[in-house]
Amino acid sequence: MSVNKLILGDNLEILRGLESETVDLIYLDPPFFSNRNYEVIWGDEGEVRSFQDRWAGGIDHYIAWLKERVVEMHRVLKQTGSMFLHCDWHADAYIRVLILDKIFGHNNFRNEIIWSYKTTLKVSNHHLGRDHDNIFVYAKSKDFKIFPDPKDYPPSGNTLKRWSKYADENGFVSNKHFAGSASTIINTEDESKGFNINHGVPRDVWEIAHLAGNNPEKIGYPTQKPYALMERIVKMASNEGDIILDPFMGGGTTIAVADKLNRQWIGIDQSVQAVKVTELRLQQQTDLFTSVYANSYTLQLHKYDYDTLFNQDPFEFETWIIGQFGGTARGKRGGDKGIDGNASDGAPIQVKQQESVGVNVVKNFSVSAEQHDSILFEKNLKAGKPVGYIIAFSFNKGAVQETARLKNEKNIVIRLVNVSEIIPISKKPKIEVKIAELSREPDGYREIEFIAKGDSNAGIEFYSWDFDYDESKGFKSAVIRDVDGKQQRKLKAGTYHIAIKAVDNDGLESVETIKLKVNGGVEITN
Ligand SMILES: C[S@@+](CC[C@H](N)C(=O)[O-])C[C@H]1O[C@@H](n2cnc3c(N)ncnc32)[C@H](O)[C@@H]1O
């Protein structure tokens, strides 16, 4: 199965295309129902009734929607695999009883993790403050591999206080001080040595702070989960090289963690923004790890970028487009005598990675097709079926007329196929960047506003900024998701290389780079 893939699409459809029993760990954080916003503030009867009214048929619908997806997730999990389903009070009980127990079986329930995120809550008269989410852990079978490591669980403050005076520089408390009772609260790493005060006991209540507004980890979309949360899950339920699937990927926290911890991964989301934000995040973090590893990945969008295909290595393009057409590529470079593969009906295919393919190509192909397999050629000719296919970005009038002539005069049918009939293609957005000097500070700093303007038929989704662009490292966003395309920076005298990316609704992107000189004035020098 191909992995390290970011896939745009409805996860139901994508999951159905994944092989059975191939995935080691699934984490899913599905949206709550259809993003209807309501808040139960008082929890009184009237309110609950109105809430039920608004949900008329709703929770059933939600459960059915999620259930058919979980069926597929269960199918793709290995026997040793496990699934972590993240939800909250809205639907946790329904999900556990109506989906998880039914599909995984009650016996395979492993635990419920309480993620206690501790926000500052507005607690109303009748309410206890709500500050946790629920993560249900189910295994596919009794052969599951979920091994929490005590090192990933910090001890409580009290434990530290009580024992730190006895601990050596590595945090070990020797047997001498090791009271029996301590073993129940602190995990013993090595009996002969005692225990390590820096390690806690893996428990199912996890206190990990919510991403607050000023947290540098925060990208700027709702429902982003903390890195630390995902790190625990990934570490305890997978090993290096294992395959992790997140079918509701969002901004890709799971994927970023999986990649960093050297797992393989598949991320699915139906939002193009989610897919692109995840990609930018992966690119951003490879910086820290470039020398260790930089996993390559593939991106599956709904549209293909014209320029990329047009300029792709011809052999790779041929092979790929024939596959997309449902045919079989010849699979060898060079010496093709004009035949690059066969269509599903067996007839030969020629691929031209060109625009305005002309009359001569059609004429020559007709000859090549006959030479390639004269029996098949005759058979198709008699049956009035295509004797072959030419695939190209476009054909000129001469080529079209030649196919008509061949058909009329010799009953030879050659089908001209535009690449855009096989796969949806689109053009990258255009992008323009302007700067404006907002103010000069007495200390020589200048405040500069950068304004990016993208142009795309599909519509621009967001911009991404790299204020310290280094071509050799590639694009590393300082700001991953900027919906308005405006950034302000205070810059001192010097030269700056800045890259700006515009991402459109098809997920296609363009980058513009500017060199900026801040001196007596501010000017763009490229
Ligand atoms: C709660 S968010 C996930 C957040 C993620 N855990 C993170 O840390 O960024 C849920 C995501 O599921 C996606 N989604 C909803 N329905 C989907 C579907 N049928 N197929 C694929 N993705 C879907 C939404 O676009 C959204 O990005």
XYZ file of C-alpha atoms and ligand atoms in Angstrom:
553
model
C 0.000 0.000 0.000
C 1.348 3.414 -0.785
C 1.915 5.466 2.342
C 3.025 8.935 3.393
C 0.081 10.319 1.542
C -2.122 13.339 2.101
C -5.444 12.690 0.451
C -8.187 15.184 -0.277
C -11.623 13.622 -0.253
C -14.463 12.133 1.698
C -12.839 9.567 3.930
C -15.574 6.997 3.273
C -14.657 6.753 -0.358
C -10.915 6.846 0.310
C -11.118 4.272 3.108
C -12.999 1.915 0.813
C -10.015 2.005 -1.507
C -7.508 1.009 1.207
C -6.372 -2.581 1.586
C -7.644 -4.637 4.519
C -5.480 -5.212 7.596
C -2.677 -2.872 6.654
C -2.817 -0.125 9.278
C -1.296 -0.272 12.770
C -2.955 2.699 14.398
C -5.937 4.895 13.625
C -6.634 8.149 15.394
C -9.795 9.996 14.497
C -11.173 13.278 15.695
C -14.391 13.628 13.740
C -16.282 16.904 13.674
C -19.177 17.082 16.007
C -22.301 16.513 13.960
C -22.770 19.040 11.167
C -20.950 21.879 12.897
C -24.246 23.213 14.197
C -23.408 25.634 16.874
C -25.386 25.446 19.993
C -24.404 25.684 23.565
C -26.168 24.182 26.499
C -25.684 26.898 29.048
C -28.212 26.023 31.697
C -28.907 22.433 31.027
C -32.524 22.877 32.078
C -35.361 20.933 30.638
C -36.573 23.590 28.236
C -33.205 24.002 26.787
C -32.574 20.303 26.509
C -35.914 19.924 24.738
C -35.111 22.589 22.229
C -31.777 20.992 21.742
C -33.485 17.692 21.046
C -35.856 19.414 18.648
C -33.031 20.870 16.696
C -31.626 17.410 16.562
C -34.783 15.734 15.362
C -33.353 12.674 13.670
C -29.974 14.304 14.045
C -27.997 12.084 16.344
C -29.173 9.003 14.468
C -28.037 10.553 11.297
C -24.697 11.439 12.814
C -24.189 7.957 14.222
C -25.066 6.317 10.905
C -22.682 8.675 9.133
C -19.813 7.877 11.463
C -20.586 4.193 11.744
C -20.156 3.377 8.078
C -16.764 5.023 8.236
C -15.712 3.149 11.368
C -16.658 -0.124 9.651
C -14.031 0.638 7.018
C -11.483 1.717 9.624
C -11.951 -1.550 11.464
C -11.439 -3.424 8.210
C -8.148 -1.698 7.359
C -6.682 -2.220 10.849
C -4.206 -5.038 11.342
C -5.063 -7.704 13.918
C -2.472 -6.092 16.184
C -3.814 -2.604 15.478
C -5.783 -0.221 17.630
C -8.028 2.763 17.193
C -8.281 5.938 19.242
C -11.538 7.803 18.726
C -11.595 11.335 20.049
C -14.961 12.842 20.972
C -16.687 14.750 23.738
C -19.863 14.829 25.785
C -22.031 15.582 22.768
C -21.972 12.073 21.396
C -19.502 9.990 23.429
C -22.097 7.612 24.855
C -23.772 7.071 21.505
C -20.477 6.496 19.781
C -19.263 3.990 22.334
C -22.411 1.915 22.501
C -23.818 2.235 19.019
C -20.625 2.219 17.015
C -17.532 0.996 18.824
C -18.993 -1.818 20.886
C -20.910 -3.003 17.838
C -18.035 -2.939 15.391
C -15.017 -3.744 17.566
C -16.897 -5.721 20.181
C -17.201 -4.842 23.828
C -14.288 -7.183 24.642
C -11.949 -5.095 22.592
C -12.612 -1.932 24.536
C -9.237 -1.138 26.084
C -9.839 2.103 27.892
C -11.274 5.570 27.851
C -8.695 8.297 28.067
C -9.815 11.533 29.581
C -8.002 14.431 28.060
C -8.224 17.046 30.765
C -7.338 20.246 28.973
C -8.046 22.834 31.650
C -9.302 25.950 30.023
C -10.436 28.914 32.005
C -14.078 28.128 32.112
C -17.043 30.319 32.523
C -18.976 28.216 34.974
C -22.637 29.023 35.152
C -24.932 28.557 38.149
C -26.047 25.066 37.346
C -22.991 23.731 35.676
C -19.865 21.963 36.580
C -17.159 23.258 34.329
C -16.606 21.073 31.317
C -12.957 20.683 30.567
C -12.268 17.279 29.146
C -12.607 15.290 25.959
C -12.965 11.527 25.708
C -10.709 9.272 23.713
C -11.966 5.712 23.342
C -9.319 3.104 22.789
C -10.319 -0.115 21.043
C -8.112 -2.892 19.779
C -8.890 -5.046 16.800
C -8.036 -8.215 18.724
C -6.424 -9.445 21.912
C -3.054 -9.242 20.153
C -3.007 -5.479 20.329
C 0.195 -3.579 20.981
C -0.373 -0.630 23.236
C 2.591 -0.004 25.490
C 2.645 3.258 27.372
C 6.133 4.281 28.413
C 6.397 5.724 31.939
C 8.909 8.234 30.602
C 6.113 9.950 28.733
C 4.113 10.531 31.891
C 5.414 13.191 34.233
C 4.920 12.540 37.939
C 2.756 14.740 40.099
C 4.256 17.694 41.933
C 3.853 15.955 45.294
C 5.807 12.926 44.246
C 8.609 15.118 43.070
C 8.634 17.096 46.286
C 8.650 14.031 48.475
C 11.388 12.130 46.748
C 13.641 14.656 45.078
C 15.879 14.949 48.133
C 16.776 11.257 47.792
C 17.224 11.228 44.029
C 20.585 11.017 42.273
C 21.432 13.231 39.319
C 19.511 10.916 36.963
C 16.402 11.100 39.063
C 16.816 7.605 40.583
C 15.891 6.954 44.164
C 17.850 3.981 45.475
C 16.359 0.972 47.232
C 17.431 2.380 50.580
C 14.733 4.993 50.468
C 12.359 2.949 48.462
C 9.362 2.444 50.649
C 6.940 -0.208 49.493
C 4.165 2.303 49.193
C 6.109 4.294 46.667
C 5.957 1.458 44.180
C 2.251 1.840 43.943
C 2.492 5.456 42.977
C 5.668 5.487 41.008
C 6.631 3.118 38.300
C 9.755 1.141 39.072
C 12.070 1.118 36.169
C 14.731 -1.114 37.573
C 14.024 -2.965 40.809
C 17.664 -3.113 41.830
C 17.985 0.610 41.479
C 14.710 1.753 42.899
C 12.665 4.138 40.844
C 12.988 7.283 38.822
C 11.251 10.326 40.177
C 11.125 11.890 36.735
C 8.743 9.216 35.539
C 5.107 8.989 36.399
C 2.605 6.189 36.141
C 0.777 5.842 32.843
C -2.802 6.655 33.699
C -5.919 7.289 31.701
C -6.444 10.880 32.783
C -4.120 13.077 30.786
C -3.524 16.597 31.803
C -2.307 18.365 28.748
C -3.032 22.034 28.216
C -5.293 23.182 25.429
C -3.561 25.260 22.773
C -4.077 28.763 24.056
C -4.315 31.771 21.766
C -0.663 32.740 21.987
C 0.764 29.232 21.730
C 3.371 29.160 18.955
C 2.132 25.693 18.001
C -1.209 27.191 17.074
C -1.803 27.554 13.371
C -5.076 29.390 13.330
C -7.925 26.973 12.718
C -10.399 25.617 15.231
C -10.101 22.165 16.809
C -6.332 21.874 16.483
C -5.117 19.269 18.963
C -1.864 19.634 20.880
C 1.253 17.960 19.655
C 1.883 16.519 23.127
C -1.451 14.705 23.103
C -0.800 13.035 19.794
C 2.757 12.222 20.759
C 1.561 10.065 23.647
C -0.887 8.185 21.485
C 1.542 7.616 18.645
C 4.327 6.526 20.980
C 2.246 4.121 22.999
C 0.413 2.406 20.167
C 2.933 2.229 17.351
C 6.574 1.535 16.601
C 8.900 3.176 14.129
C 7.910 2.269 10.586
C 4.319 1.420 11.521
C 1.446 2.819 9.464
C -0.762 5.424 11.102
C -4.019 6.614 9.601
C -5.905 9.774 10.456
C -9.099 9.907 8.382
C -10.194 13.258 9.868
C -6.800 14.837 9.636
C -7.672 18.527 10.121
C -4.452 20.540 10.340
C -2.466 17.345 10.536
C -1.299 17.125 14.142
C -1.270 13.329 13.940
C 0.590 13.400 10.665
C 3.202 15.878 11.903
C 3.819 13.750 14.995
C 3.867 10.490 13.046
C 6.366 11.875 10.581
C 8.628 13.239 13.264
C 8.570 9.949 15.138
C 9.466 8.114 11.941
C 6.174 6.343 11.432
C 4.548 5.984 8.036
C 1.219 7.706 7.632
C -1.917 8.354 5.615
C -3.963 11.491 6.215
C -7.392 12.170 4.755
C -9.504 15.295 4.885
C -12.254 16.666 2.714
C -11.054 20.213 3.178
C -8.373 21.441 0.842
C -7.175 23.822 3.524
C -6.613 20.955 5.928
C -4.558 19.083 3.360
C -2.453 22.091 2.474
C -1.930 23.200 6.063
C -0.729 19.702 6.886
C 1.635 19.774 3.956
C 3.085 23.118 5.023
C 3.482 21.788 8.516
C 5.420 18.785 7.275
C 7.640 21.017 5.185
C 8.173 23.285 8.139
C 9.265 20.578 10.496
C 11.627 18.811 8.122
C 13.918 21.752 8.812
C 14.725 20.409 12.237
C 15.344 16.971 10.889
C 16.781 17.469 7.436
C 19.973 15.666 8.212
C 18.222 12.812 9.990
C 15.474 12.130 7.542
C 13.107 13.993 5.336
C 10.366 11.640 4.301
C 8.960 12.217 0.887
C 5.214 12.178 0.530
C 2.518 12.397 -2.080
C -0.397 14.728 -2.260
C -3.674 13.594 -3.776
C -5.927 16.478 -4.727
C -8.974 16.706 -6.959
C -7.185 18.733 -9.596
C -3.807 18.325 -11.212
C -1.548 21.215 -11.891
C -1.135 21.802 -15.601
C 2.432 23.121 -15.416
C 3.661 20.237 -13.327
C 2.252 17.663 -15.740
C 3.383 19.531 -18.813
C 6.947 19.714 -17.538
C 7.135 16.302 -15.909
C 9.700 13.748 -17.044
C 8.126 12.429 -20.296
C 8.441 8.771 -19.394
C 6.941 9.264 -15.952
C 4.125 11.285 -17.431
C 3.389 8.664 -20.082
C 3.324 5.855 -17.581
C 1.113 7.741 -15.189
C -1.428 9.104 -17.665
C -1.837 5.700 -19.336
C -2.574 4.258 -15.905
C -5.122 6.983 -15.255
C -6.705 6.142 -18.596
C -7.128 2.575 -17.419
C -4.464 1.217 -19.724
C -1.119 -0.497 -19.282
C 2.049 1.421 -20.019
C 4.864 -0.191 -21.946
C 7.079 0.469 -18.989
C 10.323 0.943 -20.884
C 12.154 4.079 -21.812
C 13.022 4.690 -25.482
C 12.635 2.594 -28.656
C 8.858 2.619 -28.437
C 8.163 2.844 -32.197
C 5.403 5.279 -31.391
C 3.519 2.980 -29.028
C 3.634 3.810 -25.320
C 1.143 1.293 -24.005
C -2.235 -0.342 -24.456
C -5.719 0.747 -23.525
C -8.048 -1.512 -21.551
C -9.463 -2.781 -24.863
C -5.935 -3.737 -25.943
C -5.599 -1.052 -28.647
C -2.282 0.828 -28.690
C -1.786 4.233 -27.088
C 0.576 7.008 -27.971
C 1.170 9.818 -25.508
C 2.252 13.289 -26.602
C 3.125 15.609 -23.767
C 2.302 18.534 -26.045
C -0.269 21.108 -27.023
C -1.710 21.394 -30.550
C -0.695 17.978 -31.748
C -0.913 18.061 -35.536
C -1.826 16.039 -38.572
C 1.493 14.215 -38.955
C 1.254 12.651 -35.538
C -2.093 11.140 -36.491
C -0.798 9.896 -39.836
C 2.277 8.302 -38.337
C 0.330 6.766 -35.497
C -2.045 5.082 -37.889
C 0.944 3.343 -39.487
C 2.575 2.457 -36.153
C -0.664 0.986 -34.822
C -0.955 -1.306 -37.792
C 2.689 -2.394 -37.556
C 2.402 -2.928 -33.827
C -0.297 -5.586 -34.060
C -1.789 -6.058 -37.506
C -4.259 -8.745 -36.448
C -5.745 -6.549 -33.730
C -5.695 -3.599 -36.109
C -7.716 -5.476 -38.722
C -10.118 -6.797 -36.149
C -10.870 -3.344 -34.770
C -11.074 -1.906 -38.236
C -13.724 -4.419 -39.239
C -15.666 -3.891 -36.035
C -15.499 -0.094 -36.428
C -13.702 0.129 -33.071
C -10.738 2.385 -32.290
C -7.482 1.019 -33.659
C -5.642 3.223 -31.195
C -5.637 6.269 -28.942
C -3.507 9.396 -28.920
C -3.346 11.228 -25.632
C -2.211 14.871 -25.628
C -2.895 18.196 -23.937
C -4.643 19.411 -27.118
C -4.961 18.695 -30.829
C -5.058 21.170 -33.661
C -7.660 21.318 -36.386
C -5.458 19.386 -38.813
C -5.277 16.428 -36.433
C -9.040 16.395 -35.957
C -9.626 16.565 -39.693
C -7.181 13.744 -40.308
C -9.033 11.421 -37.926
C -12.267 12.272 -39.780
C -10.616 11.529 -43.109
C -9.206 8.189 -41.908
C -12.614 7.209 -40.635
C -14.490 8.226 -43.764
C -12.062 6.914 -46.337
C -10.596 3.857 -44.631
C -12.898 3.148 -41.715
C -9.880 3.628 -39.376
C -10.985 4.997 -36.042
C -8.280 6.813 -34.073
C -9.466 8.412 -30.885
C -7.912 11.694 -29.828
C -8.004 12.034 -26.055
C -7.302 15.251 -24.209
C -5.478 14.869 -20.905
C -8.258 16.942 -19.349
C -10.796 14.257 -20.318
C -8.840 11.720 -18.275
C -8.018 13.787 -15.235
C -9.192 17.197 -14.060
C -6.505 19.799 -14.608
C -6.287 23.348 -13.557
C -3.792 26.174 -13.643
C -1.907 27.398 -10.642
C -2.969 30.672 -9.083
C -1.137 33.832 -9.967
C 0.356 35.854 -7.206
C 1.464 39.433 -6.825
C 3.157 40.949 -3.802
C 3.344 44.590 -2.833
C 4.987 46.309 0.066
C 4.252 49.514 1.871
C 6.358 51.262 4.447
C 4.185 51.982 7.430
C 6.614 53.786 9.703
C 10.216 54.535 10.432
C 11.363 54.028 13.927
C 14.082 56.192 15.436
C 16.221 53.088 16.043
C 16.482 52.471 12.300
C 13.785 49.822 12.170
C 11.107 50.106 9.567
C 7.674 48.732 9.819
C 6.667 47.201 6.528
C 3.394 45.829 5.338
C 3.410 43.004 2.845
C 0.312 42.522 0.765
C -0.167 39.403 -1.332
C -2.844 39.134 -3.926
C -3.584 35.833 -5.567
C -5.681 35.206 -8.606
C -7.272 31.849 -9.327
C -10.487 30.692 -10.956
C -10.992 28.363 -8.037
C -10.585 31.168 -5.499
C -7.719 31.739 -3.086
C -7.967 29.918 0.249
C -4.980 31.314 2.086
C -1.428 32.600 1.901
C 1.652 31.300 3.609
C 4.821 33.270 4.385
C 8.496 32.447 4.693
C 10.353 35.553 5.835
C 13.745 33.912 5.724
C 13.586 32.052 2.475
C 16.488 29.794 1.642
C 16.156 28.116 -1.728
C 18.257 25.158 -0.700
C 15.926 24.368 2.195
C 12.699 25.023 0.349
C 9.677 26.852 1.595
C 9.436 26.915 5.411
C 6.457 28.841 6.581
C 6.759 31.263 9.430
C 3.051 31.883 9.009
C 1.237 28.832 7.721
C -2.273 30.121 7.192
C -3.006 33.757 6.486
C -6.451 34.219 5.030
C -6.133 37.944 4.308
C -2.715 37.952 2.710
C -1.384 40.757 4.842
C 1.622 40.692 7.118
C 3.482 43.370 8.989
C 7.082 43.098 10.045
C 9.585 45.384 11.701
C 12.844 45.086 9.833
C 16.221 46.634 10.447
C 18.623 47.656 7.685
C 19.665 44.669 5.611
C 18.597 42.432 2.761
C 15.806 39.935 3.044
C 14.651 37.064 0.928
C 10.957 36.443 1.354
C 8.727 33.782 -0.195
C 4.956 33.927 -0.351
C 2.712 31.075 -1.290
C -0.884 31.379 -2.505
C -3.056 28.276 -2.134
C -6.311 28.013 -4.047
C -9.458 26.003 -3.597
C -8.128 23.196 -5.776
C -5.095 22.959 -3.518
C -2.881 24.287 -6.281
C -0.259 26.769 -5.224
C 2.208 29.331 -6.519
C 5.194 30.861 -4.865
C 6.526 34.333 -5.397
C 9.844 35.375 -3.928
C 11.036 38.896 -3.323
C 14.376 40.295 -2.334
C 14.034 43.278 -0.155
C 16.611 45.886 0.672
C 16.041 47.965 3.734
C 18.496 50.821 3.911
C 17.884 54.510 3.420
C 14.571 53.320 2.032
C 12.820 50.057 1.346
C 12.944 48.563 -2.097
C 12.289 45.288 -3.840
C 15.475 44.415 -5.695
C 14.428 41.428 -7.797
C -12.037 18.117 14.403
S -11.192 18.302 12.929
C -9.704 17.398 13.169
C -8.613 18.204 13.852
C -7.287 17.496 13.960
N -7.333 16.432 14.921
C -6.172 18.482 14.280
O -5.479 18.338 15.313
O -5.951 19.378 13.490
C -12.138 17.319 11.854
C -11.736 17.326 10.400
O -12.490 16.343 9.713
C -12.711 16.780 8.395
N -13.845 16.006 7.844
C -15.144 16.089 8.177
N -15.870 15.193 7.498
C -14.997 14.507 6.717
C -15.131 13.441 5.785
N -16.297 12.880 5.529
N -14.027 13.002 5.154
C -12.824 13.548 5.415
N -12.634 14.542 6.292
C -13.710 15.019 6.939
C -12.946 18.261 8.529
O -12.664 18.933 7.313
C -11.962 18.631 9.654
O -10.752 19.090 9.129
